[in-house]
mmCIF file of C-alpha atoms in Angstrom:
data_model
loop_
_atom_site.group_PDB
_atom_site.id
_atom_site.type_symbol
_atom_site.label_atom_id
_atom_site.label_comp_id
_atom_site.label_asym_id
_atom_site.label_seq_id
_atom_site.Cartn_x
_atom_site.Cartn_y
_atom_site.Cartn_z
ATOM 1 C CA LYS A 1 26.880 -9.604 -20.466
ATOM 2 C CA ALA A 2 26.773 -11.636 -23.521
ATOM 3 C CA LYS A 3 28.789 -14.244 -21.707
ATOM 4 C CA LEU A 4 26.216 -14.267 -18.802
ATOM 5 C CA GLU A 5 23.541 -14.541 -21.350
ATOM 6 C CA GLU A 6 25.193 -17.792 -22.816
ATOM 7 C CA VAL A 7 25.909 -19.372 -19.664
ATOM 8 C CA ALA A 8 22.138 -18.737 -18.471
ATOM 9 C CA ARG A 9 21.057 -20.260 -21.781
ATOM 10 C CA GLN A 10 23.477 -23.157 -21.582
ATOM 11 C CA ALA A 11 21.981 -23.959 -17.940
ATOM 12 C CA GLY A 12 18.419 -23.950 -19.482
ATOM 13 C CA PHE A 13 17.316 -20.635 -18.635
ATOM 14 C CA THR A 14 15.549 -17.999 -20.350
ATOM 15 C CA THR A 15 16.747 -14.417 -20.239
ATOM 16 C CA LYS A 16 14.897 -11.281 -20.358
ATOM 17 C CA SER A 17 16.829 -10.549 -23.491
ATOM 18 C CA GLN A 18 15.831 -13.880 -25.098
ATOM 19 C CA ALA A 19 12.341 -13.712 -23.982
ATOM 20 C CA GLY A 20 9.653 -12.257 -26.008
ATOM 21 C CA SER A 21 7.301 -9.334 -24.857
ATOM 22 C CA GLY A 22 5.402 -10.537 -21.825
ATOM 23 C CA GLU A 23 7.117 -14.145 -21.928
ATOM 24 C CA ILE A 24 8.327 -15.696 -19.007
ATOM 25 C CA PHE A 25 11.954 -15.444 -18.126
ATOM 26 C CA GLN A 26 14.299 -16.650 -15.112
ATOM 27 C CA VAL A 27 17.370 -14.582 -15.536
ATOM 28 C CA MET A 28 17.879 -10.809 -16.186
ATOM 29 C CA ASN A 29 21.449 -9.881 -16.621
ATOM 30 C CA ARG A 30 22.370 -6.491 -15.629
ATOM 31 C CA ILE A 31 25.926 -5.101 -15.453
ATOM 32 C CA ALA A 32 26.347 -2.443 -12.651
ATOM 33 C CA ILE A 33 29.636 -0.548 -12.964
ATOM 34 C CA GLU A 34 29.021 2.768 -11.638
ATOM 35 C CA GLU A 35 25.212 3.020 -11.812
ATOM 36 C CA LEU A 36 24.516 3.225 -8.074
ATOM 37 C CA GLU A 37 26.108 6.768 -7.821
ATOM 38 C CA ALA A 38 24.406 7.771 -11.129
ATOM 39 C CA TRP A 39 21.166 6.530 -9.655
ATOM 40 C CA PHE A 40 21.828 8.605 -6.538
ATOM 41 C CA PHE A 41 22.331 11.639 -8.626
ATOM 42 C CA GLY A 42 19.098 10.717 -10.470
ATOM 43 C CA ASP A 43 17.031 11.444 -7.483
ATOM 44 C CA ALA A 44 17.981 14.978 -6.272
ATOM 45 C CA TYR A 45 15.291 14.757 -3.672
ATOM 46 C CA ALA A 46 16.734 11.570 -2.047
ATOM 47 C CA LEU A 47 20.045 13.109 -2.192
ATOM 48 C CA ALA A 48 19.141 16.347 -0.469
ATOM 49 C CA LYS A 49 16.925 14.576 2.087
ATOM 50 C CA ALA A 50 19.720 12.486 2.976
ATOM 51 C CA TYR A 51 22.547 15.196 3.045
ATOM 52 C CA PRO A 52 20.542 18.490 3.657
ATOM 53 C CA ASN A 53 23.492 20.734 2.610
ATOM 54 C CA ILE A 54 23.296 19.617 -0.833
ATOM 55 C CA SER A 55 20.732 21.466 -2.926
ATOM 56 C CA LYS A 56 17.680 19.790 -4.232
ATOM 57 C CA ASN A 57 18.378 21.700 -7.509
ATOM 58 C CA ILE A 58 21.794 19.882 -8.189
ATOM 59 C CA ILE A 59 20.091 17.990 -10.981
ATOM 60 C CA LYS A 60 19.693 21.548 -12.746
ATOM 61 C CA GLN A 61 23.299 21.933 -12.988
ATOM 62 C CA ALA A 62 24.664 21.046 -16.302
ATOM 63 C CA LYS A 63 27.069 18.338 -15.221
ATOM 64 C CA TYR A 64 24.364 16.566 -13.526
ATOM 65 C CA ARG A 65 21.487 16.841 -15.757
ATOM 66 C CA ASP A 66 22.351 13.320 -17.128
ATOM 67 C CA PRO A 67 23.528 11.518 -14.151
ATOM 68 C CA ASP A 68 24.716 8.457 -16.376
ATOM 69 C CA ALA A 69 26.925 10.704 -18.396
ATOM 70 C CA ILE A 70 28.761 12.300 -15.520
ATOM 71 C CA ALA A 71 32.355 12.469 -16.638
ATOM 72 C CA GLY A 72 35.167 11.536 -14.408
ATOM 73 C CA GLY A 73 33.324 8.901 -12.639
ATOM 74 C CA THR A 74 29.887 9.177 -10.796
ATOM 75 C CA ALA A 75 31.408 7.722 -7.417
ATOM 76 C CA GLU A 76 34.128 10.388 -7.454
ATOM 77 C CA GLU A 77 31.662 13.215 -8.433
ATOM 78 C CA LEU A 78 29.461 12.249 -5.655
ATOM 79 C CA ALA A 79 32.358 12.355 -3.166
ATOM 80 C CA ARG A 80 33.154 15.567 -4.545
ATOM 81 C CA ALA A 81 29.603 16.907 -4.145
ATOM 82 C CA LEU A 82 29.213 15.625 -0.547
ATOM 83 C CA ARG A 83 32.860 17.013 0.370
ATOM 84 C CA ARG A 84 32.048 20.462 -1.001
ATOM 85 C CA ALA A 85 28.812 20.405 0.906
ATOM 86 C CA GLY A 86 30.728 19.677 4.235
ATOM 87 C CA TYR A 87 30.288 15.749 4.303
ATOM 88 C CA PHE A 88 32.932 12.961 4.357
ATOM 89 C CA PRO A 89 35.938 15.332 4.344
ATOM 90 C CA GLY A 90 38.153 11.965 4.945
ATOM 91 C CA GLY A 91 36.747 10.074 1.940
ATOM 92 C CA LEU A 92 33.213 8.699 0.888
ATOM 93 C CA ALA A 93 31.721 6.111 3.138
ATOM 94 C CA LYS A 94 29.867 4.205 0.370
ATOM 95 C CA ILE A 95 27.855 1.837 2.214
ATOM 96 C CA GLU A 96 26.620 4.657 4.663
ATOM 97 C CA VAL A 97 25.865 6.857 1.650
ATOM 98 C CA ALA A 98 24.087 4.100 -0.085
ATOM 99 C CA ARG A 99 22.009 3.288 2.805
ATOM 100 C CA GLU A 100 21.238 6.994 3.433
ATOM 101 C CA ILE A 101 20.320 8.003 0.151
ATOM 102 C CA SER A 102 18.300 4.903 -0.900
ATOM 103 C CA ALA A 103 16.110 5.167 2.311
ATOM 104 C CA HIS A 104 14.626 8.225 0.531
ATOM 105 C CA MET A 105 14.567 7.303 -3.137
ATOM 106 C CA ASN A 106 11.412 7.425 -5.129
ATOM 107 C CA PRO A 107 11.849 4.769 -8.091
ATOM 108 C CA LEU A 108 9.233 6.540 -10.078
ATOM 109 C CA ALA A 109 10.913 9.918 -9.890
ATOM 110 C CA ASN A 110 14.514 8.736 -10.711
ATOM 111 C CA VAL A 111 15.932 10.636 -13.767
ATOM 112 C CA SER A 112 18.664 8.137 -14.387
ATOM 113 C CA LYS A 113 18.301 6.227 -17.637
ATOM 114 C CA SER A 114 20.245 3.133 -16.351
ATOM 115 C CA PHE A 115 18.079 3.120 -13.249
ATOM 116 C CA LYS A 116 15.018 3.246 -15.608
ATOM 117 C CA VAL A 117 16.268 0.393 -17.627
ATOM 118 C CA PHE A 118 16.641 -1.672 -14.440
ATOM 119 C CA MET A 119 13.432 -0.792 -13.002
ATOM 120 C CA ASP A 120 11.598 -1.731 -16.228
ATOM 121 C CA GLY A 121 13.360 -5.075 -16.069
ATOM 122 C CA LEU A 122 12.143 -5.659 -12.648
ATOM 123 C CA GLN A 123 8.740 -4.704 -13.578
ATOM 124 C CA ALA A 124 8.708 -7.195 -16.504
ATOM 125 C CA MET A 125 10.219 -9.988 -14.047
ATOM 126 C CA VAL A 126 7.201 -9.322 -11.796
ATOM 127 C CA ALA A 127 4.793 -9.302 -14.532
ATOM 128 C CA THR A 128 5.498 -12.703 -15.748
ATOM 129 C CA LEU A 129 5.508 -14.192 -12.081
ATOM 130 C CA PRO A 130 2.621 -16.524 -11.724
ATOM 131 C CA SER A 131 -0.231 -15.413 -9.430
ATOM 132 C CA ILE A 132 -0.152 -16.576 -5.829
ATOM 133 C CA SER A 133 -3.575 -17.216 -4.667
ATOM 134 C CA ALA A 134 -4.419 -17.747 -0.902
ATOM 135 C CA SER A 135 -5.879 -21.451 -0.124
#
């Protein structure tokens, strides 16, 4: 991330990390490694809506309470949870799963910390955009 911040700075852009509160920025660097699957666990309702054999109470299980701290990899754990519920016995279809779960996600209800950080960044970016008035 530090390297991306430096490249943006050298190119003349202000990043969210460099900008002060409420200041305009052009670049928001975020590194997504395993966040997507954590984000899916962060919205248990969306997960259960997309895959009804998964309990809406999955987030109450100890290992899922903090989606960003799931041990052993969130993608692997999502594959195991879906397989236990009768889905994807031959392996996780990541793009299909992403489409299905994200269609039901409620960004305001997601409990994943990394998702909240991402959303806060997007909201800050939108807040600094100039108003567009109809002419």
